[in-house]
CSV table of C-alpha atoms (C1' of nucleotides) in Angstrom, one decimal:
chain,number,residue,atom,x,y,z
A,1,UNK,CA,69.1,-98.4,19.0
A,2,UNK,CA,65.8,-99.1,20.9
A,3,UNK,CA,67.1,-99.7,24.2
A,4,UNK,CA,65.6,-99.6,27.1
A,5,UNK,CA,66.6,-96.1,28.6
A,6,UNK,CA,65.1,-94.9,24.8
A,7,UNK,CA,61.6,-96.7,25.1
A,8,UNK,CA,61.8,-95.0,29.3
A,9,UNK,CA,62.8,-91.9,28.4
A,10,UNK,CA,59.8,-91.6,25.7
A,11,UNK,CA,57.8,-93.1,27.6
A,12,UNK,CA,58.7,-90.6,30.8
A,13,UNK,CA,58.2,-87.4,27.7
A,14,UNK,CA,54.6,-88.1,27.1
A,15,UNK,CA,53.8,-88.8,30.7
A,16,UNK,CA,54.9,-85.3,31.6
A,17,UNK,CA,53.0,-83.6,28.8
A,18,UNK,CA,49.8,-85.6,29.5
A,19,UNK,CA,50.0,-84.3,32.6
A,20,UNK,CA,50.8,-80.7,32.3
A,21,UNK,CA,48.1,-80.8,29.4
A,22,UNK,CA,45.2,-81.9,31.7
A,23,UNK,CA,46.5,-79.8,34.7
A,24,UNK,CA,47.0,-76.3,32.6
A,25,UNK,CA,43.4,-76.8,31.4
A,26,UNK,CA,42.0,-77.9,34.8
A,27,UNK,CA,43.6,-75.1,37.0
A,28,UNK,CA,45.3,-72.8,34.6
A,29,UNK,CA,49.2,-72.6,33.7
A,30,UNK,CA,50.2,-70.5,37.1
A,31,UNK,CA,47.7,-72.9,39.1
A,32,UNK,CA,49.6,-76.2,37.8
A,33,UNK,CA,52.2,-76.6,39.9
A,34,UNK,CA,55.1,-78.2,39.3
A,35,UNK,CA,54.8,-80.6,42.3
A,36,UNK,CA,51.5,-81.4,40.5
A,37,UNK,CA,52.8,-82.0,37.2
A,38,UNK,CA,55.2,-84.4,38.8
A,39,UNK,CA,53.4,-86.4,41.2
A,40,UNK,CA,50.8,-87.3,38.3
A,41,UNK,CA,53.6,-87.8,35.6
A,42,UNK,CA,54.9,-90.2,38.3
A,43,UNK,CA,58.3,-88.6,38.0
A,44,UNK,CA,59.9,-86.5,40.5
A,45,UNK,CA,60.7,-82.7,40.2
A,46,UNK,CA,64.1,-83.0,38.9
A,47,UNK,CA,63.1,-85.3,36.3
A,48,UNK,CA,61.2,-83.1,34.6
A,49,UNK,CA,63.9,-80.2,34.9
A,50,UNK,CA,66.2,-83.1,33.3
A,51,UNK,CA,63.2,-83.3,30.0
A,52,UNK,CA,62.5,-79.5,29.5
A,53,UNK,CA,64.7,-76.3,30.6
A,54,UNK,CA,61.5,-74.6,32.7
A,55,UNK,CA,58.0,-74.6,32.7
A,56,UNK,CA,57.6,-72.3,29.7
A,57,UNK,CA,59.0,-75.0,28.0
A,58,UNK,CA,56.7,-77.8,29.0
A,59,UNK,CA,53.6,-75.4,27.9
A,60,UNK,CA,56.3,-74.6,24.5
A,61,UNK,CA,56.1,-78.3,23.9
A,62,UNK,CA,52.5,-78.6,24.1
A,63,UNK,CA,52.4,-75.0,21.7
A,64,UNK,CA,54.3,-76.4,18.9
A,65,UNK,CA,52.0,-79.6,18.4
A,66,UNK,CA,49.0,-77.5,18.1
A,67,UNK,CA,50.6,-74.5,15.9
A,68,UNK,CA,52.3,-77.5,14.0
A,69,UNK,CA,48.6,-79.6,13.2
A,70,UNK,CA,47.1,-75.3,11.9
A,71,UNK,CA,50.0,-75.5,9.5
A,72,UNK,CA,49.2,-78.4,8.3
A,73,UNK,CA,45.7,-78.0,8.0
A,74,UNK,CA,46.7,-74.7,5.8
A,75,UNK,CA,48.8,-76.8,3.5
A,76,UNK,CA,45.7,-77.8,1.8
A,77,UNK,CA,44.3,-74.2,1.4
A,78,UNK,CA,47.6,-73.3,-0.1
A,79,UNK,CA,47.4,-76.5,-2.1
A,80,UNK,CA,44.0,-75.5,-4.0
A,81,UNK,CA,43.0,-72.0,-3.1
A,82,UNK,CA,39.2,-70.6,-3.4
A,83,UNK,CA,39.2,-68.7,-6.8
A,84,UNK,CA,38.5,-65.5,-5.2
A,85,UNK,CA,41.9,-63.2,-3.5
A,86,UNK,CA,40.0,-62.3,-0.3
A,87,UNK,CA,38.0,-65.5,0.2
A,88,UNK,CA,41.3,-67.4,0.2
A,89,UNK,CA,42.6,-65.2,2.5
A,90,UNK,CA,39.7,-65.7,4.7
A,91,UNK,CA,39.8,-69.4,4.2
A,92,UNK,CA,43.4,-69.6,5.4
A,93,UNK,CA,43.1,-67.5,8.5
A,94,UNK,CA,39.8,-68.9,9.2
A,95,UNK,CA,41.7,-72.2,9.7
A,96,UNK,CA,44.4,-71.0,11.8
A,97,UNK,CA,41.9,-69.1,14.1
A,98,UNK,CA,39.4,-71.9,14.3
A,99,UNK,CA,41.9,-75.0,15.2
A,100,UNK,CA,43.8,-72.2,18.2
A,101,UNK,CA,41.3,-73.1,20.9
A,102,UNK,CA,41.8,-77.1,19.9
A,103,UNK,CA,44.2,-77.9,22.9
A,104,UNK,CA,44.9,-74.4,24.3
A,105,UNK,CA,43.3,-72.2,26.0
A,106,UNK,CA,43.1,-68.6,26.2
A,107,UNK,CA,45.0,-68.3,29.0
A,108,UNK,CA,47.4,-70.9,28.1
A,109,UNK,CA,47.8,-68.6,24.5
A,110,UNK,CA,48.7,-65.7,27.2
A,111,UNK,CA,51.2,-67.6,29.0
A,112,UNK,CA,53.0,-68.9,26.0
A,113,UNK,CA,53.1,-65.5,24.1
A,114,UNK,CA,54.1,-64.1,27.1
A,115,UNK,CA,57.1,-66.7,27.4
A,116,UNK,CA,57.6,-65.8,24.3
A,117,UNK,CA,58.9,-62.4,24.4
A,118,UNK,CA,60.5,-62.5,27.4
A,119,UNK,CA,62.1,-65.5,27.2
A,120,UNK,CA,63.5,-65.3,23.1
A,121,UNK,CA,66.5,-67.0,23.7
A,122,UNK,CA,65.1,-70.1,25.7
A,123,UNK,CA,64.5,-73.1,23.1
A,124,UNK,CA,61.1,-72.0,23.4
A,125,UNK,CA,61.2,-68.6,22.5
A,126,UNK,CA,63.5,-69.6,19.5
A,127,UNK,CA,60.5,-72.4,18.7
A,128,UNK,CA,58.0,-70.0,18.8
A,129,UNK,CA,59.7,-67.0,16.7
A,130,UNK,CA,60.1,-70.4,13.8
A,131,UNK,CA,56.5,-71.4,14.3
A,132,UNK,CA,55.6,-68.2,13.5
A,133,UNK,CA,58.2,-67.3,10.4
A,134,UNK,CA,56.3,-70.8,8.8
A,135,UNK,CA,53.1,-69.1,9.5
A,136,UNK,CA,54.1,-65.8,7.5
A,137,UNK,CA,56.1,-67.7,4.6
A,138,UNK,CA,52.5,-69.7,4.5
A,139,UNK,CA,50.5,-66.9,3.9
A,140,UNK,CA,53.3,-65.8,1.6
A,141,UNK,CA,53.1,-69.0,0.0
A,142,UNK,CA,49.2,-68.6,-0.7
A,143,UNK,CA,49.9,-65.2,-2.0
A,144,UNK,CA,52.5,-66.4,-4.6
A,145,UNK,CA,50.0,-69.5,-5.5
A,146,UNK,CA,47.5,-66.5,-6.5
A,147,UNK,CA,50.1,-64.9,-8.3
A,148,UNK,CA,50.8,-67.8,-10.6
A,149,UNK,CA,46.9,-68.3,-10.9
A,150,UNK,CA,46.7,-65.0,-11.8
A,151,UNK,CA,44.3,-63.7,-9.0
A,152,UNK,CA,46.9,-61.6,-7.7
A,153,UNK,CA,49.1,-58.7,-9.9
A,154,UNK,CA,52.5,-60.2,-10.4
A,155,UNK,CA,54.3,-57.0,-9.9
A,156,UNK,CA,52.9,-57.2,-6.0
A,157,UNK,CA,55.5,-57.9,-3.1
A,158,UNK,CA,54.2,-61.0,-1.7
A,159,UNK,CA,56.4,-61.6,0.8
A,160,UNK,CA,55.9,-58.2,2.0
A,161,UNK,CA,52.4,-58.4,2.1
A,162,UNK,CA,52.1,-61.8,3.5
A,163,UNK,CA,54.1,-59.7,6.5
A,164,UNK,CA,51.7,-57.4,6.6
A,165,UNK,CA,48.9,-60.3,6.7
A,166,UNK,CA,50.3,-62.0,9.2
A,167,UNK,CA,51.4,-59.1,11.8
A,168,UNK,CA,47.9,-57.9,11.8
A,169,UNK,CA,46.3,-61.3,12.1
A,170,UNK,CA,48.7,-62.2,14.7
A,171,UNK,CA,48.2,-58.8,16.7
A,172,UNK,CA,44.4,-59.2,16.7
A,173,UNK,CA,44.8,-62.7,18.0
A,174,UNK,CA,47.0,-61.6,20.9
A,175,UNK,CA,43.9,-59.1,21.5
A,176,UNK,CA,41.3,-61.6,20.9
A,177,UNK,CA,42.9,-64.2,24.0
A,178,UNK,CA,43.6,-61.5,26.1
A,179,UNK,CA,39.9,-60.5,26.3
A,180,UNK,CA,38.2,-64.3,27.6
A,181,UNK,CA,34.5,-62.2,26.5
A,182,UNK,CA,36.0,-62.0,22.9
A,183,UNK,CA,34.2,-64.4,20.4
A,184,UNK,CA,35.7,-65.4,17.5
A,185,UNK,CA,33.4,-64.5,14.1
A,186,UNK,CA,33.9,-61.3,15.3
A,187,UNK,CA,37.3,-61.4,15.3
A,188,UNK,CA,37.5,-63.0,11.9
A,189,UNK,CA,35.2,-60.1,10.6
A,190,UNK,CA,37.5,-57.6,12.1
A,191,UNK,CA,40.0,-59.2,10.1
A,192,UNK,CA,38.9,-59.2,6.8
A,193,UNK,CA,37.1,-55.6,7.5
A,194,UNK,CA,41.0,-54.8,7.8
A,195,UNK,CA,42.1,-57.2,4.9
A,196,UNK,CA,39.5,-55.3,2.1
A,197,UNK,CA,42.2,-53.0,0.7
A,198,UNK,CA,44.8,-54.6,0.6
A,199,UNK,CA,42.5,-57.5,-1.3
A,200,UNK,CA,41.5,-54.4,-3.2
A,201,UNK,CA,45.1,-53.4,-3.9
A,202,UNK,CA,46.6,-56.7,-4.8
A,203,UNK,CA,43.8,-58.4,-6.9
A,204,UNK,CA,44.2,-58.5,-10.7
G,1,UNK,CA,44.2,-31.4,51.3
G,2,UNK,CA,48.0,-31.1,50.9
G,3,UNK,CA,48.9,-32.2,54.2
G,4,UNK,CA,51.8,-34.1,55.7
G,5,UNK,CA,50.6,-37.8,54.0
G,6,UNK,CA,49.8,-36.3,50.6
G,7,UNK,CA,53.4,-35.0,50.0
G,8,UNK,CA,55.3,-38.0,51.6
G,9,UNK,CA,52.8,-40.4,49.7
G,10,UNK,CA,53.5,-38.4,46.2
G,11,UNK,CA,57.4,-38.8,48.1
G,12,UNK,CA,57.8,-41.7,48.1
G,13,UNK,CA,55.8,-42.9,44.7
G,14,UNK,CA,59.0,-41.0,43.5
G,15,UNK,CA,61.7,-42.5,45.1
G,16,UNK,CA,60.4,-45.5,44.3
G,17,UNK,CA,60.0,-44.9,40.7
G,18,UNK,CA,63.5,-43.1,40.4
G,19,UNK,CA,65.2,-46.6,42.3
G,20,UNK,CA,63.7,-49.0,39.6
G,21,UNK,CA,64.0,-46.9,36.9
G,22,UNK,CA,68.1,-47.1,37.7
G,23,UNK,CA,67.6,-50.9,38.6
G,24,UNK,CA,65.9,-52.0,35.4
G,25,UNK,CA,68.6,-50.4,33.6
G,26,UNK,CA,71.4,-51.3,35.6
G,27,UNK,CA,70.5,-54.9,36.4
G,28,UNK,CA,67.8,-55.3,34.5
G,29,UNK,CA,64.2,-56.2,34.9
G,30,UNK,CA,64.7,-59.7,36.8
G,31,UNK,CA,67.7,-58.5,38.1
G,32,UNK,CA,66.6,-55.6,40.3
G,33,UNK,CA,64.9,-57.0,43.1
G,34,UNK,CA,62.4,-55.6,45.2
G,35,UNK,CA,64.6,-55.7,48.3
G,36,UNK,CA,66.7,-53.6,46.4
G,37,UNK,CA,64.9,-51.5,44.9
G,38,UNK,CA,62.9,-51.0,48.3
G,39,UNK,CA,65.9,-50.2,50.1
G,40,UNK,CA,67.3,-47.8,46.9
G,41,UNK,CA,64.1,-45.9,47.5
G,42,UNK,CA,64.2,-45.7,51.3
G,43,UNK,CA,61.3,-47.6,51.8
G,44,UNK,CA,60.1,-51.1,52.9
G,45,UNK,CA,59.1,-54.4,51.0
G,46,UNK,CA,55.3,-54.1,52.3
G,47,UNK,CA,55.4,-50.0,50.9
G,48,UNK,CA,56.1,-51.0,47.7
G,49,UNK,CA,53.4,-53.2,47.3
G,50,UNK,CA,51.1,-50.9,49.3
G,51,UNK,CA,51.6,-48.3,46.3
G,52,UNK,CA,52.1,-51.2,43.5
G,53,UNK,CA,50.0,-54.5,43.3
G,54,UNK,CA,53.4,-55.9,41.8
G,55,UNK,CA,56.4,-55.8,40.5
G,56,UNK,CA,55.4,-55.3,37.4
G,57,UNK,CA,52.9,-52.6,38.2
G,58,UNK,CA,56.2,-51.0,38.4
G,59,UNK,CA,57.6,-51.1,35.4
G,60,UNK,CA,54.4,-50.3,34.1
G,61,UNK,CA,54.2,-46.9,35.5
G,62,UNK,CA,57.8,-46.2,33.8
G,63,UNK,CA,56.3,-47.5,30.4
G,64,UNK,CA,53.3,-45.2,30.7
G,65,UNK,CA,55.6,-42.1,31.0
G,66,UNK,CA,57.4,-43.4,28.1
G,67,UNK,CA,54.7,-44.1,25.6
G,68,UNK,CA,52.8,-40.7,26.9
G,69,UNK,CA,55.7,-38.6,25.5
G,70,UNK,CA,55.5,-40.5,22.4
G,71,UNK,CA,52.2,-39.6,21.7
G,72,UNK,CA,52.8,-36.4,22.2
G,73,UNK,CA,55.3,-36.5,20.0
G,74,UNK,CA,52.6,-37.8,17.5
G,75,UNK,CA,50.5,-35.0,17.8
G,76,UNK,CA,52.8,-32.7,15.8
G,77,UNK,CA,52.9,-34.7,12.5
G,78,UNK,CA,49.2,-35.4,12.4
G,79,UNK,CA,48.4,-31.7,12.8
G,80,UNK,CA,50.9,-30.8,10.1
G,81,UNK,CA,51.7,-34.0,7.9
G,82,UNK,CA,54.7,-34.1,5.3
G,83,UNK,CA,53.1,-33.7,1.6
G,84,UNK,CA,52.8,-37.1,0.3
G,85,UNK,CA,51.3,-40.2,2.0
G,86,UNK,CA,54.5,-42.9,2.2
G,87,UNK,CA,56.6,-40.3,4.0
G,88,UNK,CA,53.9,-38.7,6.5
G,89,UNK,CA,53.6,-42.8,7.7
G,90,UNK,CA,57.2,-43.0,8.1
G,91,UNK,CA,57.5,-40.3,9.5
G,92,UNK,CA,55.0,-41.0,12.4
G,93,UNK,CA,56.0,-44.5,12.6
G,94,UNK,CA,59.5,-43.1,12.6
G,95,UNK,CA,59.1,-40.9,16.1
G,96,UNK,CA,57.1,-43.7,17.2
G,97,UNK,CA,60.7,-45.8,17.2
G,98,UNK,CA,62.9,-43.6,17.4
G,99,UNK,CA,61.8,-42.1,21.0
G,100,UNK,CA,61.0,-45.7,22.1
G,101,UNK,CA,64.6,-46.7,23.8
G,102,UNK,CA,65.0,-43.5,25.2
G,103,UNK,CA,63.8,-44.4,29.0
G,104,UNK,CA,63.5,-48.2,28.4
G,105,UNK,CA,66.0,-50.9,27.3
G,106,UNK,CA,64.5,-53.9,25.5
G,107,UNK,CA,64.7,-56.0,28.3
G,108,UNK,CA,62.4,-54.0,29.7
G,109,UNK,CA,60.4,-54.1,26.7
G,110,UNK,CA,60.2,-57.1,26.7
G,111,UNK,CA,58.7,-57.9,29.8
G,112,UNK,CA,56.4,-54.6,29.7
G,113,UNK,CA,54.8,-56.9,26.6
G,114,UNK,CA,54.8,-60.4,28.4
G,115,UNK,CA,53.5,-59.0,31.6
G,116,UNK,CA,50.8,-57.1,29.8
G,117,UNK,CA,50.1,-60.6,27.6
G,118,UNK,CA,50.0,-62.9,30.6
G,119,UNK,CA,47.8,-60.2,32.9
G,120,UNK,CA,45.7,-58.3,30.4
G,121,UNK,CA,43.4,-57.1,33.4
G,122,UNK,CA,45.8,-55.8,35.5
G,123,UNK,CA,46.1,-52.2,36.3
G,124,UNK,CA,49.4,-52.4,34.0
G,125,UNK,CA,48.0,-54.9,31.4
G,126,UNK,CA,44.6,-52.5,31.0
G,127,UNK,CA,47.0,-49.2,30.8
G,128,UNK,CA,49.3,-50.7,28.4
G,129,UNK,CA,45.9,-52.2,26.5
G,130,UNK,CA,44.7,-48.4,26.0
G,131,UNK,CA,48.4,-46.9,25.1
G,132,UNK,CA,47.9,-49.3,22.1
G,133,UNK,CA,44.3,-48.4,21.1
G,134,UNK,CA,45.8,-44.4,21.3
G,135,UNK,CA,48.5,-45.3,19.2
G,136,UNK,CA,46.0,-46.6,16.8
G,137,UNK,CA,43.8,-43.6,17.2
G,138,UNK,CA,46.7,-41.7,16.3
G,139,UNK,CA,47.3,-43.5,13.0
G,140,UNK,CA,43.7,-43.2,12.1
G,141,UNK,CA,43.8,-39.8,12.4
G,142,UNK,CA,46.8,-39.2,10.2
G,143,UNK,CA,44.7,-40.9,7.9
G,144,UNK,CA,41.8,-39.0,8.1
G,145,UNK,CA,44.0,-36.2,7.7
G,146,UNK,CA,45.2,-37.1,5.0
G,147,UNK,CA,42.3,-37.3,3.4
G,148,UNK,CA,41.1,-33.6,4.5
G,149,UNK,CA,44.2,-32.5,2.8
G,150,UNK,CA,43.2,-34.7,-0.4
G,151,UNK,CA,46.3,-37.1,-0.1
G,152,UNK,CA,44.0,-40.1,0.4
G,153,UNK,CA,41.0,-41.4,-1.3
G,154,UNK,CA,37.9,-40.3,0.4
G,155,UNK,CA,36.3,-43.9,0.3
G,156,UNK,CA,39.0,-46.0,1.7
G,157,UNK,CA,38.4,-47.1,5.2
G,158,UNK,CA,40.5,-44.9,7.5
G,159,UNK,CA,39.6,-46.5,10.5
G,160,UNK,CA,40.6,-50.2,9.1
G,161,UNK,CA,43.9,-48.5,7.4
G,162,UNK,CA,45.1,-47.4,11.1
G,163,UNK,CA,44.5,-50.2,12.7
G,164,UNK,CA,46.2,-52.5,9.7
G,165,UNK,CA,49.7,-50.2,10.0
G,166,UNK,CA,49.3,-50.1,13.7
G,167,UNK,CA,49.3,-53.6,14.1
G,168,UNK,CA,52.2,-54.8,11.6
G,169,UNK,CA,54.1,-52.3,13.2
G,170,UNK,CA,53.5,-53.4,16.6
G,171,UNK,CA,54.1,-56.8,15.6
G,172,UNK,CA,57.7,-55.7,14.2
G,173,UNK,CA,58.1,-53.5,17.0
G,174,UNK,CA,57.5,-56.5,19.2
G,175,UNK,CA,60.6,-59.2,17.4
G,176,UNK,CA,63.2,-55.8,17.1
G,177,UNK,CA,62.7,-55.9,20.9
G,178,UNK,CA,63.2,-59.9,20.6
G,179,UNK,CA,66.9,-59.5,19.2
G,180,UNK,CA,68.7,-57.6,21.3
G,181,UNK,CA,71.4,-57.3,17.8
G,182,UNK,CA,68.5,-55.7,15.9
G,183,UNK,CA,69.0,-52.5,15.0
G,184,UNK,CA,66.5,-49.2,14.3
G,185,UNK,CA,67.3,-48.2,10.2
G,186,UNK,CA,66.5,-51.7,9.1
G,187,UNK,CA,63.5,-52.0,11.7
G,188,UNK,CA,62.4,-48.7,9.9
G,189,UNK,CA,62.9,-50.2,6.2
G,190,UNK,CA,60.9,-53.5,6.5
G,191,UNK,CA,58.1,-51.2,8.0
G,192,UNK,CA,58.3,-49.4,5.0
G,193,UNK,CA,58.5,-51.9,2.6
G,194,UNK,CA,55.5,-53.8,4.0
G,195,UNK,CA,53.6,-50.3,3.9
G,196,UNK,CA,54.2,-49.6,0.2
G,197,UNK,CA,51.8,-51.8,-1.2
G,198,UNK,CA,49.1,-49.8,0.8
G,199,UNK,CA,50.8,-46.2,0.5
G,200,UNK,CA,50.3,-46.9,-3.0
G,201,UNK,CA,46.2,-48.5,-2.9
G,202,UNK,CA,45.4,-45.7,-0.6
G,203,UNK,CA,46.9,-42.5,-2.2
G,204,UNK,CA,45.0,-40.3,-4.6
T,1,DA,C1',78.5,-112.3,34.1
T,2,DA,C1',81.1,-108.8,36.8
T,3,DG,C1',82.6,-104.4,37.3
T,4,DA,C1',83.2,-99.7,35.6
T,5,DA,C1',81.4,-95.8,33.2
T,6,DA,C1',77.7,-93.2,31.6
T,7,DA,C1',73.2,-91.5,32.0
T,8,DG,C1',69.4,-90.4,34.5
T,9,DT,C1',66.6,-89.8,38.9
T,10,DT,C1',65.6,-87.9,43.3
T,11,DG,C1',64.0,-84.5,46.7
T,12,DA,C1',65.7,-81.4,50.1
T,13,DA,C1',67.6,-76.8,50.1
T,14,DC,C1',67.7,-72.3,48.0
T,15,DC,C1',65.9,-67.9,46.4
T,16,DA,C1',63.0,-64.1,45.4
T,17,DA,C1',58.2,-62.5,44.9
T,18,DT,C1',54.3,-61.8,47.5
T,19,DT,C1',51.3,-62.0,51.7
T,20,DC,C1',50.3,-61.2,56.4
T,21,DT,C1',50.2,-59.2,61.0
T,22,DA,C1',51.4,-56.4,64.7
T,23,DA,C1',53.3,-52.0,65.6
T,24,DA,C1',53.7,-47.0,64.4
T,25,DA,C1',52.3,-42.6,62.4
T,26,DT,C1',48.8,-39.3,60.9
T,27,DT,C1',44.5,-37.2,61.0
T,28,DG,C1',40.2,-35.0,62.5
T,29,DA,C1',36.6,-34.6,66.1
T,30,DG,C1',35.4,-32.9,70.5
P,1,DC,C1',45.3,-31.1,73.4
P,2,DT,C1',43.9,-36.0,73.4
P,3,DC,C1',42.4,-40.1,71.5
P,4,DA,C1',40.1,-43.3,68.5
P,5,DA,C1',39.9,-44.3,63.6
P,6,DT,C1',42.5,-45.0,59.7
P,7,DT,C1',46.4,-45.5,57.0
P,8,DT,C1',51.0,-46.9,56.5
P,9,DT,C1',55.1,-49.4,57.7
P,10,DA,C1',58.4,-53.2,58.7
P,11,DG,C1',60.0,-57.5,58.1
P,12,DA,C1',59.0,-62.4,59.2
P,13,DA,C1',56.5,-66.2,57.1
P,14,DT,C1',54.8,-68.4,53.0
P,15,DT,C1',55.0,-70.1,48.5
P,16,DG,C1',56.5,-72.2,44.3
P,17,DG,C1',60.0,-72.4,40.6
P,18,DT,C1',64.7,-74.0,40.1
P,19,DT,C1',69.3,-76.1,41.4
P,20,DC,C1',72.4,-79.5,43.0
P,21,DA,C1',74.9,-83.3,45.2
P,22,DA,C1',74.1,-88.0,46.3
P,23,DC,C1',72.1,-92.1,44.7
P,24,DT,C1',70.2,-95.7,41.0
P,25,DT,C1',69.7,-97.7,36.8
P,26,DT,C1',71.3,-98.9,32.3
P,27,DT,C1',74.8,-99.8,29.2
P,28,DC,C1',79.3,-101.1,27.8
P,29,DT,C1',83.6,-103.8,28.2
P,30,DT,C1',86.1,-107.7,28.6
DNA sequence: AAGAAAAGTTGAACCAATTCTAAAATTGAG
DNA sequence: CTCAATTTTAGAATTGGTTCAACTTTTCTT
């Protein structure tokens, strides 16, 4: 099973994202050529058109292993809420906004949102619509854990809600990278100036 | 002041705005290029990007026009709002969508967004910024209408409200334009449904 | 272990957006 | 009217992502 071309071709994978990792932070996604990319994965051009579809998808690949770490570090939050509706709300989106800048930068964020919607069909695109369905069902998930503790009216649409959530939190993050001056406490505090009545609404 | 190089100038901003309009829609965004576009329009390659910075500088003009009328379109249901707070919402959000495929396809859509995403300080990227934050406005304002009128409680946070709606419609606005099979009535629904919760915490 | 088939690699060639430069057109001053 | 300054134009050159046909390497078969 473990042949050779296996161990190469895995081996060839990671080489390519290091690369592209170290050279969209050092001169930016449209600065990191693909020549670059190459010469330090110590692959040629076509090989790395053979591993990913374009360069959206390299920057897609790097994407999903930091989106996929803030899901998991929500998990927990989900797991064993704090026993008030809008500090676990606040908890939950705190993590996701706090782990984005881990690996990616702002600009990066830009590129791959951008990739995003203009390429939906590429196996990015597709990978990034799903990232961000897990993200809603998550905050739909937290919702429906408040329900059952009873923090949250039972006869409220969660999934609906967590939607609503989600869209808005996910709007002002697409503001929030697009301005590099933009800090992010006050973009959490926008977000729960926004989330106060729907808390409101939805608490028991 | 209106001599010979102010008319062909405003000229030929024309032509070339008429040429890509038909482009985009004919052959779509990527599809229409600038050689053809230039020569649709009677001009060369090094006009166009005298009166553009870039290609998508183009588009952005035709996007402007676009989302101009729809504000306007606005105007008319905040000044005189239906009588109860779930339907003068849809109905704003409602013109909002409705007039928004009227001079653009969703391809070009699509790359109106990504473009303004990946170059938020371009002219486009800073025009299409401030459409948003008047489209915002605009929602506010029904609000605060709405409360004038009595329809909403005086203490809730207008402001907040708007921006909240604004932004989980955008983000909806944003995937219908993802999926080409999408289709208005059912954009229009979830809308709603994700709006109840807060037509209901709101209203008076 | 040899040879054939399958899978993967390579980089030069291609294509379209953008930049650059020299030539042409328009204007306003004298 | 003439001409120098300024703006605009044309289109060739540049640039960088992507494709493709020839070549290598690995795996499979006997």
């Amino acid at each position: 099973m473990s042949g050779l071309r296996e161990r190469q071709k895995a081996d060839r994978h990671r080489r390519i994202i290091d690369a592209a990792t170290a050279l969209f932070r050092e001169a930016g996604y449209e600065g990191a050529k693909i020549e670059a990319i190459a010469s330090r994965a110590e692959v040629s051009i076509g090989t790395i058109y053979n591993y990913y579809q374009n360069k959206g998808d390299i920057l897609g690949a790097i994407v999903s292993m930091e989106v996929n770490e803030v899901l998991n570090a929500g998990r927990g939050v989900v797991a064993s809420p704090p026993a008030n509706v809008g500090d676990a709300l606040d908890t939950l989106i705190g993590i996701y906004i706090e782990h984005s800048l881990n690996y990616l930068s702002k600009e990066m964020w830009r590129q791959a949102m951008a990739i995003s919607t203009q390429l939906p069909d590429s196996p990015f695109g597709q990978a990034y619509t799903a990232l961000d369905r897990e993200l809603t069902r998550q905050i739909s998930a937290l919702i429906a854990r408040l329900q059952e503790i009873g923090l949250v009216r039972p006869d409220i649409d969660g999934p609906a809600v967590g939607e609503l959530i989600f869209n808005n939190m996910n709007m002002m993050f697409i503001e929030f990278v697009k301005r590099d001056e933009a800090r992010i406490p006050e973009l959490r505090a926008a977000i729960r100036r926004q989330n106060r009545v729907l808390v409101a609404a939805i608490g028991e």
